[in-house]
Short mmCIF file of C-alpha atoms and ligand atoms in Angstrom, two decimals:
data_model
loop_
_atom_site.label_atom_id
_atom_site.label_comp_id
_atom_site.label_asym_id
_atom_site.label_seq_id
_atom_site.Cartn_x
_atom_site.Cartn_y
_atom_site.Cartn_z
CA MET A 171 0.00 0.00 0.00
CA SER A 172 1.62 3.27 -1.09
CA ASN A 173 1.09 6.58 0.64
CA LEU A 174 -0.21 9.70 -1.07
CA VAL A 175 0.93 11.91 1.81
CA GLU A 176 3.57 11.34 4.48
CA ILE A 177 3.71 13.67 7.48
CA GLN A 178 6.92 13.47 9.47
CA ASP A 179 7.64 14.96 12.92
CA LEU A 180 5.23 17.85 12.47
CA ASN A 181 5.04 20.53 15.16
CA VAL A 182 2.67 23.49 14.80
CA ASN A 183 2.18 26.30 17.33
CA PHE A 184 -0.20 29.25 17.47
CA ARG A 185 1.01 32.57 18.84
CA THR A 186 -1.48 34.07 21.31
CA PRO A 187 -1.29 36.99 23.75
CA HIS A 188 -0.79 34.37 26.49
CA GLY A 189 2.07 32.57 24.78
CA GLN A 190 2.39 29.74 22.28
CA VAL A 191 -0.30 27.08 21.98
CA HIS A 192 1.30 23.78 20.99
CA ALA A 193 -1.49 22.63 18.68
CA ILE A 194 0.30 19.78 16.85
CA ARG A 195 3.14 17.87 18.47
CA ASN A 196 5.48 15.24 17.04
CA LEU A 197 2.91 14.12 14.52
CA ASN A 198 3.75 11.28 12.14
CA LEU A 199 0.96 10.21 9.83
CA ASP A 200 0.70 8.51 6.44
CA ILE A 201 -2.32 9.00 4.22
CA PRO A 202 -2.63 5.78 2.21
CA GLN A 203 -3.56 6.05 -1.46
CA ASN A 204 -7.17 5.25 -2.43
CA LYS A 205 -8.25 4.83 1.19
CA ILE A 206 -10.37 6.87 3.55
CA LEU A 207 -8.43 7.95 6.62
CA GLY A 208 -10.49 9.15 9.57
CA ILE A 209 -9.07 11.54 12.15
CA VAL A 210 -11.08 11.50 15.33
CA GLY A 211 -10.85 13.26 18.68
CA GLU A 212 -12.53 15.83 20.92
CA SER A 213 -12.85 19.50 19.95
CA GLY A 214 -9.44 21.13 20.34
CA SER A 215 -7.48 17.91 19.77
CA GLY A 216 -5.87 19.32 16.62
CA LYS A 217 -7.80 17.34 13.98
CA SER A 218 -8.65 20.28 11.75
CA THR A 219 -5.22 21.87 12.24
CA VAL A 220 -3.76 18.84 10.47
CA ILE A 221 -5.88 19.64 7.39
CA TRP A 222 -5.04 23.34 7.49
CA THR A 223 -1.35 22.51 7.74
CA ILE A 224 -1.39 20.11 4.77
CA THR A 225 -3.33 22.62 2.64
CA ARG A 226 -1.22 25.49 4.07
CA LEU A 227 -4.36 27.41 4.97
CA LEU A 228 -3.37 28.01 8.57
CA ALA A 229 -4.27 31.24 10.35
CA SER A 230 -1.65 33.98 10.24
CA ASN A 231 -0.65 33.43 13.89
CA ALA A 232 0.35 29.81 13.18
CA VAL A 233 4.00 28.82 13.21
CA ILE A 234 5.13 25.56 11.63
CA GLU A 235 8.00 24.80 13.98
CA SER A 236 9.33 21.71 12.25
CA GLY A 237 8.44 18.72 10.13
CA ARG A 238 7.93 17.62 6.54
CA ILE A 239 4.77 16.90 4.55
CA LEU A 240 5.61 14.89 1.45
CA PHE A 241 3.03 14.98 -1.34
CA ASP A 242 3.45 14.36 -5.04
CA GLY A 243 7.24 14.48 -4.83
CA HIS A 244 7.35 17.76 -2.88
CA ASP A 245 7.63 18.86 0.72
CA ILE A 246 4.50 21.01 0.95
CA LEU A 247 6.01 23.02 3.77
CA GLN A 248 8.76 24.28 1.43
CA LEU A 249 6.48 25.42 -1.42
CA GLU A 250 5.97 29.07 -2.38
CA GLU A 251 2.47 30.55 -2.39
CA HIS A 252 2.16 30.42 -6.22
CA GLU A 253 3.13 26.73 -6.17
CA LEU A 254 0.54 26.06 -3.47
CA ALA A 255 -2.14 27.82 -5.53
CA SER A 256 -1.64 25.30 -8.32
CA ILE A 257 -2.01 22.39 -5.88
CA ARG A 258 -5.14 23.59 -4.08
CA GLY A 259 -8.25 22.62 -6.00
CA ASP A 260 -6.34 20.68 -8.69
CA LYS A 261 -4.59 18.19 -6.44
CA MET A 262 -6.25 18.58 -3.07
CA SER A 263 -9.57 20.02 -2.06
CA VAL A 264 -11.57 20.59 1.12
CA VAL A 265 -15.25 20.10 2.00
CA PHE A 266 -15.93 22.41 4.92
CA GLN A 267 -18.24 21.85 7.86
CA ASP A 268 -20.73 24.60 7.08
CA PRO A 269 -21.45 25.32 3.41
CA MET A 270 -22.84 28.74 4.33
CA THR A 271 -19.36 29.86 5.36
CA SER A 272 -17.57 28.41 2.31
CA GLN A 273 -20.02 29.30 -0.46
CA ILE A 274 -20.67 32.81 -1.78
CA PRO A 275 -24.31 33.71 -1.07
CA VAL A 276 -24.55 36.43 -3.75
CA LEU A 277 -23.29 34.28 -6.64
CA SER A 278 -25.23 31.51 -8.35
CA TYR A 279 -23.77 28.02 -8.09
CA GLY A 280 -23.15 28.07 -11.85
CA ARG A 281 -20.99 31.19 -11.50
CA GLN A 282 -19.10 29.82 -8.49
CA MET A 283 -18.42 26.51 -10.21
CA THR A 284 -17.33 28.24 -13.42
CA ASP A 285 -14.88 30.34 -11.39
CA ILE A 286 -13.39 27.18 -9.87
CA GLN A 287 -12.42 26.11 -13.42
CA HIS A 288 -10.53 29.36 -14.08
CA ARG A 289 -7.29 27.49 -14.78
CA HIS A 290 -8.89 25.64 -17.70
CA ARG A 291 -8.52 28.61 -20.02
CA ASN A 292 -9.01 26.48 -23.13
CA LEU A 293 -12.53 25.55 -22.01
CA LYS A 294 -15.41 27.64 -23.33
CA ALA A 295 -17.93 29.12 -20.88
CA ASN A 296 -20.58 26.65 -22.07
CA ASP A 297 -18.28 23.70 -21.42
CA LYS A 298 -17.57 24.94 -17.90
CA ARG A 299 -21.28 25.30 -17.27
CA GLN A 300 -21.86 21.78 -18.60
CA ASN A 301 -19.10 20.48 -16.29
CA ALA A 302 -20.90 22.14 -13.37
CA ILE A 303 -24.21 20.55 -14.39
CA ASP A 304 -22.55 17.13 -14.76
CA ILE A 305 -20.94 17.22 -11.34
CA LEU A 306 -24.16 18.51 -9.70
CA LYS A 307 -25.93 15.57 -11.27
CA ARG A 308 -23.21 13.26 -9.98
CA VAL A 309 -23.75 14.34 -6.38
CA GLY A 310 -27.50 13.86 -6.68
CA ILE A 311 -28.83 17.39 -7.22
CA PRO A 312 -32.19 16.92 -8.96
CA ASP A 313 -32.89 19.01 -12.05
CA PRO A 314 -29.28 20.30 -12.27
CA GLU A 315 -29.86 22.21 -15.55
CA GLN A 316 -32.20 24.58 -13.70
CA ARG A 317 -30.66 24.48 -10.25
CA VAL A 318 -27.19 25.42 -11.48
CA ASP A 319 -28.50 28.99 -11.82
CA GLN A 320 -29.82 29.11 -8.27
CA TYR A 321 -28.18 30.58 -5.17
CA PRO A 322 -27.13 28.90 -1.89
CA HIS A 323 -30.15 30.21 0.04
CA GLN A 324 -32.44 28.38 -2.40
CA PHE A 325 -31.01 25.00 -1.34
CA SER A 326 -31.64 22.99 1.83
CA GLY A 327 -28.70 22.31 4.20
CA GLY A 328 -28.13 18.79 2.85
CA MET A 329 -28.30 19.96 -0.76
CA ARG A 330 -25.84 22.79 -0.03
CA GLN A 331 -23.39 20.27 1.40
CA ARG A 332 -23.82 18.12 -1.72
CA VAL A 333 -22.88 21.17 -3.78
CA SER A 334 -19.83 21.71 -1.53
CA ILE A 335 -18.73 18.17 -2.33
CA ALA A 336 -19.41 18.82 -6.04
CA MET A 337 -17.27 21.98 -5.90
CA ALA A 338 -14.46 20.11 -4.14
CA LEU A 339 -14.56 17.40 -6.83
CA MET A 340 -14.80 19.90 -9.71
CA MET A 341 -11.12 19.65 -10.64
CA ASP A 342 -10.98 15.91 -9.96
CA PRO A 343 -8.33 16.17 -7.20
CA PRO A 344 -6.65 12.94 -6.08
CA LEU A 345 -6.91 14.02 -2.41
CA LEU A 346 -10.10 15.20 -0.73
CA PHE A 347 -10.39 16.51 2.83
CA ALA A 348 -13.77 16.52 4.54
CA ASP A 349 -13.76 18.56 7.76
CA GLU A 350 -16.78 17.58 9.87
CA PRO A 351 -18.92 17.40 6.69
CA THR A 352 -22.14 16.40 8.44
CA THR A 353 -21.93 18.31 11.72
CA ALA A 354 -24.24 21.10 10.53
CA LEU A 355 -26.84 18.64 9.19
CA ASP A 356 -29.71 16.77 10.76
CA VAL A 357 -29.72 12.98 10.84
CA THR A 358 -31.56 12.39 7.57
CA MET A 359 -29.32 14.83 5.67
CA GLU A 360 -26.30 13.27 7.36
CA ALA A 361 -27.35 9.83 6.12
CA GLN A 362 -27.58 11.20 2.56
CA ILE A 363 -24.06 12.66 2.73
CA ILE A 364 -22.63 9.43 4.19
CA HIS A 365 -24.28 7.51 1.35
CA LEU A 366 -22.85 9.95 -1.21
CA LEU A 367 -19.30 9.80 0.20
CA ARG A 368 -19.46 6.01 0.23
CA GLU A 369 -20.54 5.98 -3.43
CA LEU A 370 -17.81 8.43 -4.40
CA LYS A 371 -15.21 6.36 -2.60
CA VAL A 372 -16.11 3.30 -4.69
CA GLU A 373 -16.66 5.17 -7.94
CA LEU A 374 -13.67 7.52 -7.88
CA ASP A 375 -11.28 5.34 -5.89
CA ALA A 376 -10.49 8.57 -4.11
CA THR A 377 -8.15 9.23 -1.22
CA ILE A 378 -10.20 10.98 1.45
CA VAL A 379 -9.24 12.36 4.85
CA LEU A 380 -12.34 12.60 7.00
CA VAL A 381 -12.13 14.66 10.17
CA SER A 382 -14.98 14.10 12.58
CA HIS A 383 -15.93 13.67 16.20
CA ASN A 384 -18.81 11.48 14.96
CA LEU A 385 -17.61 7.95 15.62
CA GLY A 386 -20.47 6.39 13.66
CA LEU A 387 -19.46 8.33 10.56
CA ILE A 388 -15.82 7.29 10.95
CA ALA A 389 -16.78 3.63 11.47
CA GLU A 390 -19.06 3.61 8.43
CA LEU A 391 -16.71 5.23 5.96
CA CYS A 392 -13.07 4.84 6.93
CA ASP A 393 -10.42 2.22 6.23
CA GLU A 394 -7.82 3.64 8.62
CA VAL A 395 -8.29 5.75 11.75
CA ALA A 396 -5.99 8.09 13.70
CA VAL A 397 -7.11 9.14 17.18
CA MET A 398 -5.87 12.55 18.33
CA TYR A 399 -5.61 13.97 21.82
CA ALA A 400 -4.07 17.31 22.79
CA GLY A 401 -2.25 17.73 19.49
CA GLU A 402 -0.79 14.22 19.34
CA ILE A 403 -1.84 11.02 17.62
CA VAL A 404 -2.36 8.60 20.50
CA GLU A 405 -3.48 5.59 18.47
CA LYS A 406 -3.57 4.56 14.81
CA GLY A 407 -4.87 1.45 13.15
CA SER A 408 -7.39 -0.06 10.79
CA VAL A 409 -11.03 0.79 11.43
CA GLN A 410 -11.50 -2.76 12.79
CA GLN A 411 -8.58 -2.39 15.22
CA ILE A 412 -9.77 0.97 16.51
CA PHE A 413 -13.43 0.02 16.91
CA TYR A 414 -13.12 -3.64 17.96
CA ASP A 415 -9.76 -3.67 19.71
CA PRO A 416 -8.88 -0.16 20.90
CA VAL A 417 -5.82 -0.17 23.15
CA HIS A 418 -5.22 3.42 24.23
CA PRO A 419 -7.23 4.40 27.34
CA TYR A 420 -8.39 7.58 25.57
CA THR A 421 -9.69 5.65 22.53
CA GLN A 422 -11.49 3.26 24.85
CA ALA A 423 -13.03 6.15 26.78
CA LEU A 424 -14.02 7.96 23.58
CA LEU A 425 -15.81 4.87 22.26
CA GLU A 426 -17.59 4.32 25.55
CA CYS A 427 -18.90 7.89 25.45
CA ASP A 428 -20.52 7.35 22.06
CA PRO A 429 -24.29 7.42 22.74
CA ALA A 430 -24.80 4.95 19.87
CA ARG A 431 -22.86 2.33 21.87
CA VAL A 432 -24.92 2.67 25.02
CA LEU A 433 -27.22 -0.32 24.77
CA LYS A 434 -28.90 -0.17 28.17
CA GLN A 435 -31.82 2.18 28.59
CA THR A 436 -30.38 4.98 30.70
CA ARG A 437 -30.55 8.69 31.33
CA LEU A 438 -26.87 8.70 32.29
CA LEU A 439 -24.28 8.78 29.54
CA PRO A 440 -20.65 7.89 30.28
CA ILE A 441 -18.22 10.81 30.29
CA ILE A 442 -14.46 11.27 30.32
CA PRO A 443 -13.89 13.20 33.55
CA GLY A 444 -11.90 16.45 33.40
CA ASP A 445 -11.08 18.72 30.48
CA MET A 446 -8.62 18.87 27.62
CA PRO A 447 -5.28 20.23 28.89
CA ASP A 448 -4.20 23.80 28.29
CA LEU A 449 -1.75 23.46 25.41
CA HIS A 450 0.13 26.61 26.42
CA ASP A 451 2.03 24.41 28.87
CA ILE A 452 3.23 20.97 27.90
CA ALA A 453 2.94 18.41 30.69
CA LYS A 454 6.01 16.60 31.94
CA GLY A 455 4.32 13.25 31.48
CA CYS A 456 1.35 12.00 29.47
CA GLU A 457 -1.17 14.74 28.60
CA PHE A 458 -4.04 12.33 29.25
CA ALA A 459 -2.79 11.32 32.72
CA PRO A 460 -5.12 13.61 34.77
CA ARG A 461 -8.13 11.99 33.06
CA CYS A 462 -6.84 8.45 32.68
CA SER A 463 -8.32 5.68 34.84
CA GLN A 464 -5.30 3.43 34.16
CA SER A 465 -2.45 5.88 34.80
CA LEU A 466 0.78 4.76 36.47
CA ASP A 467 3.24 6.87 38.47
CA LEU A 468 5.48 6.89 35.40
CA CYS A 469 2.69 8.53 33.37
CA HIS A 470 3.05 11.76 35.37
CA LEU A 471 6.84 11.84 34.98
CA LYS A 472 7.65 10.89 31.41
CA PRO A 473 5.80 11.39 28.10
CA PRO A 474 4.98 8.06 26.45
CA SER A 475 6.56 7.30 23.09
CA GLU A 476 4.86 5.66 20.14
CA HIS A 477 4.85 1.85 20.18
CA HIS A 478 4.25 -0.34 17.15
CA LEU A 479 1.93 -3.20 18.04
CA LYS A 480 0.86 -6.03 15.77
CA ASP A 481 -0.55 -5.55 12.26
CA GLY A 482 0.40 -1.90 11.92
CA GLN A 483 -1.49 -0.62 14.98
CA THR A 484 0.42 2.04 16.93
CA VAL A 485 -0.21 3.48 20.39
CA ARG A 486 1.37 6.24 22.48
CA CYS A 487 1.00 4.91 26.02
CA HIS A 488 3.20 3.54 28.84
CA LEU A 489 1.01 0.44 29.16
CA TYR A 490 2.44 -1.01 25.94
CA SER A 491 5.73 -1.93 24.38
CA ASP A 492 6.70 -2.61 20.77
CA GLY A 493 5.47 -5.83 19.20
CA GLU A 494 3.32 -7.21 21.98
CA MET A 495 0.86 -5.63 24.33
CA SER A 496 2.40 -5.61 27.81
CA SER A 497 -0.80 -4.83 29.61
CA ARG A 498 -4.24 -3.74 28.70
CA VAL A 499 -7.65 -3.26 30.16
CA PRO A 500 -10.47 -4.85 28.17
CA LEU A 501 -13.01 -2.38 26.85
CA ALA A 502 -15.79 -3.73 29.09
CA ASP A 503 -13.64 -3.11 32.21
CA ALA A 504 -12.80 0.39 31.01
CA GLN A 505 -16.51 1.00 30.56
CA ALA A 506 -17.31 -0.18 34.08
CA SER A 507 -14.84 2.31 35.54
CA MET A 508 -16.23 5.30 33.67
CA PRO A 509 -18.39 7.86 35.44
CA THR A 510 -21.66 8.94 33.89
CA ILE A 511 -22.73 12.38 32.88
CA GLY A 512 -24.11 14.58 35.62
CA GLU A 513 -24.78 11.60 37.88
CA GLU A 514 -24.62 13.64 41.06
CA ALA A 515 -26.50 16.54 39.56
CA LEU A 516 -29.19 14.23 38.31
CA GLN A 517 -29.54 12.53 41.70
CA SER A 518 -29.96 15.86 43.45
CA ASN A 519 -32.22 17.02 40.63
CA ARG A 520 -34.42 13.97 41.22
CA SER A 521 -34.73 14.60 44.93
CA HIS A 522 -35.31 18.37 44.72
CA HIS A 523 -36.96 18.71 41.36
CA THR A 524 -40.53 19.92 41.30
CA VAL A 525 -42.53 20.77 38.24
CA GLY A 526 -44.70 23.84 38.61
CA ALA A 527 -47.73 25.32 36.89
CA THR A 528 -48.00 25.80 33.13
CA LEU A 529 -45.60 28.56 32.08
CA LEU A 530 -45.99 28.39 28.31
CA ASP A 531 -49.11 27.31 26.51
CA VAL A 532 -49.13 27.37 22.72
CA SER A 533 -52.28 26.27 20.96
CA ASP A 534 -53.21 25.91 17.29
CA LEU A 535 -50.21 27.97 16.21
CA ARG A 536 -49.98 28.66 12.51
CA VAL A 537 -47.09 30.52 10.87
CA ARG A 538 -47.13 31.30 7.15
CA PHE A 539 -44.41 32.65 4.88
CA ARG A 540 -45.00 34.35 1.57
CA THR A 541 -43.18 32.54 -1.25
CA MET A 542 -43.56 35.17 -4.00
CA GLY A 543 -44.80 38.69 -4.57
CA GLY A 544 -48.42 39.47 -5.50
CA LEU A 545 -47.56 40.27 -9.12
CA SER A 546 -45.57 37.05 -9.63
CA ALA A 547 -48.42 35.05 -8.11
CA LEU A 548 -50.86 36.75 -10.46
CA MET A 549 -48.69 36.08 -13.51
CA LYS A 550 -48.12 32.46 -12.53
CA ALA A 551 -51.78 32.00 -11.57
CA VAL A 552 -50.79 30.90 -8.06
CA LYS A 553 -53.87 31.21 -5.86
CA ASP A 554 -52.13 31.18 -2.50
CA PRO A 555 -48.47 32.34 -2.59
CA HIS A 556 -47.82 31.20 1.00
CA VAL A 557 -46.33 28.18 2.67
CA ASP A 558 -47.28 26.94 6.13
CA ALA A 559 -44.06 26.70 8.17
CA VAL A 560 -45.98 25.74 11.33
CA LEU A 561 -49.49 24.36 11.13
CA ASP A 562 -51.86 23.94 14.08
CA ALA A 563 -49.06 23.24 16.56
CA SER A 564 -49.86 23.04 20.27
CA ILE A 565 -47.41 22.59 23.11
CA SER A 566 -47.48 23.16 26.84
CA VAL A 567 -44.44 23.61 29.10
CA ARG A 568 -44.59 23.77 32.89
CA ALA A 569 -42.16 25.73 35.06
CA GLY A 570 -39.04 23.65 35.73
CA GLU A 571 -39.76 21.27 32.87
CA THR A 572 -37.52 20.56 29.85
CA VAL A 573 -39.39 19.75 26.65
CA GLY A 574 -37.58 18.52 23.54
CA LEU A 575 -38.81 19.57 20.11
CA VAL A 576 -37.44 17.25 17.46
CA GLY A 577 -37.83 16.98 13.68
CA GLU A 578 -35.99 17.20 10.37
CA SER A 579 -34.64 20.41 8.86
CA GLY A 580 -37.56 22.45 7.61
CA SER A 581 -40.08 20.85 9.96
CA GLY A 582 -40.72 24.17 11.71
CA LYS A 583 -38.87 23.72 15.03
CA THR A 584 -36.85 26.93 14.84
CA THR A 585 -39.76 28.91 13.39
CA MET A 586 -41.86 27.85 16.36
CA GLY A 587 -39.17 29.00 18.81
CA ARG A 588 -38.78 32.34 17.07
CA THR A 589 -42.52 32.86 16.94
CA ILE A 590 -42.87 32.15 20.65
CA GLN A 591 -40.19 34.75 21.32
CA GLY A 592 -42.06 37.24 19.15
CA LEU A 593 -39.44 37.47 16.41
CA ILE A 594 -41.99 36.20 13.86
CA GLN A 595 -45.66 37.14 13.85
CA PRO A 596 -48.00 34.13 13.84
CA HIS A 597 -50.81 33.91 11.30
CA SER A 598 -53.18 32.50 13.91
CA GLY A 599 -53.24 30.66 17.20
CA SER A 600 -52.48 31.53 20.78
CA ILE A 601 -49.18 31.87 22.68
CA ARG A 602 -49.69 32.35 26.42
CA PHE A 603 -46.61 32.93 28.57
CA ASP A 604 -47.03 33.19 32.32
CA GLY A 605 -50.73 33.84 31.79
CA LEU A 606 -50.23 36.65 29.25
CA GLU A 607 -51.34 36.33 25.62
CA LEU A 608 -48.35 37.24 23.42
CA SER A 609 -49.73 36.88 19.91
CA GLY A 610 -50.75 40.24 18.54
CA LEU A 611 -48.67 42.25 21.05
CA SER A 612 -46.77 45.23 19.68
CA GLU A 613 -42.96 45.25 19.50
CA ALA A 614 -42.83 47.71 22.42
CA ALA A 615 -45.06 45.47 24.56
CA LEU A 616 -42.98 42.39 23.71
CA LYS A 617 -39.65 44.00 24.56
CA PRO A 618 -39.78 43.57 28.38
CA ILE A 619 -41.18 40.04 28.01
CA ARG A 620 -38.20 38.95 25.89
CA ARG A 621 -36.04 39.26 29.00
CA ASN A 622 -37.84 36.15 30.24
CA ILE A 623 -37.76 34.13 27.00
CA SER A 624 -34.26 33.57 25.66
CA LEU A 625 -33.00 31.83 22.56
CA MET A 626 -29.72 29.94 22.53
CA PHE A 627 -28.58 29.72 18.91
CA GLN A 628 -27.03 26.68 17.24
CA ASP A 629 -23.86 28.43 16.15
CA PRO A 630 -22.40 31.07 18.48
CA VAL A 631 -20.53 32.64 15.54
CA GLY A 632 -23.27 32.44 12.90
S1 SF4 B 77 0.52 6.80 29.29
FE1 SF4 B 77 -0.41 6.45 31.27
S2 SF4 B 77 -1.78 8.20 31.57
FE2 SF4 B 77 -1.23 8.13 29.43
S3 SF4 B 77 -2.87 6.99 28.50
FE3 SF4 B 77 -1.27 5.52 28.96
S4 SF4 B 77 -1.80 4.74 30.98
FE4 SF4 B 77 -3.00 6.58 30.69
#
């Protein structure tokens, strides 16, 4: 098996007002040709920084301290900006987490995809447009001849992510990075993207690096997996080794925290106690030691080195030595020793929790959005140019109660929340909060009430 990319002894820091953050440390990683490599780990483990370093798209405060990244006969870290420009898009491409931050909202997809082909100067505009239509068709966009002229806001979240994949594949690059490609999607859209990536893997025989904290996604799609913690790769192996025979205590803990693996009916999910370390200061010993249930005295004194186990699996942990496993805790035992989420809080919640009187009472709520102007509706003979975003919805929430509202994208969950807060006017129905009818209140009357009804948004930056 040959490698498309070889990363050797990579160290990347970020300069901050509080000193250097050691984001990537002593990283050695091969990306095998025509395989899907998954990089998994908690937020802040350095997964995405690996992608940004390979593509040389790091933030301006990043410092590549040392290392080599060999790709296509070159050390990427030695290339000039104009040389990198010819690699990005043509030879490697990225699918970002949120298409709304990587696509241009004021340009049609046709225009954006034509621009991507700017290096193909010998192609006529019509050919570029046809290429865009072909690739949209390939990723499952229905009616691509019409939709190529539409804009990002006219597509659903899942469809936008399909277009992101189409754009990344536009120049047929041999290496594709997907950075949390389904995180911004709901479960049905996620399933569609997984299905698409699996098809593309078979059809294009592509080399894909998939970064995700979604273990199910990694297990479904990847051939090889690297587990990262605090800027280091702590375990590498085939997807079977990582999911059926994980050896590093962090990998074991990570798998046990996956809600999909919790088979017993429970309200208590396992957690890894403690937090990720502050990477301003490098620990004397193992970075995972304060959270590790199997730590030894040695773990606090000396950083573990990487050991090569059987069949290509590697681990960075003092419990192991090269060749054979010197000691290990079976996954089931690791699971038994793991605490569960909020156990104490939940116990005290159970004993003190009381549910009060009805605080919010929504009945027969209907919210309508206009889909076109009056003149357009007249010309197109559309009788009712509205769509019902929420139709006859009723819900009641008592003080101290937590109510979950669940449904696919576009099912009206967010619209309902915004309408309750008074950000959208309902078409009909009643919204009573603390005994006061809110529907029909003026903006001035709603203002003081909004102090008592808060929205927490999905994306703190968006
Ligand atoms: S080196 Fe020690 S602390 Fe670190 S993961 Fe292994 S056992 Fe745990």
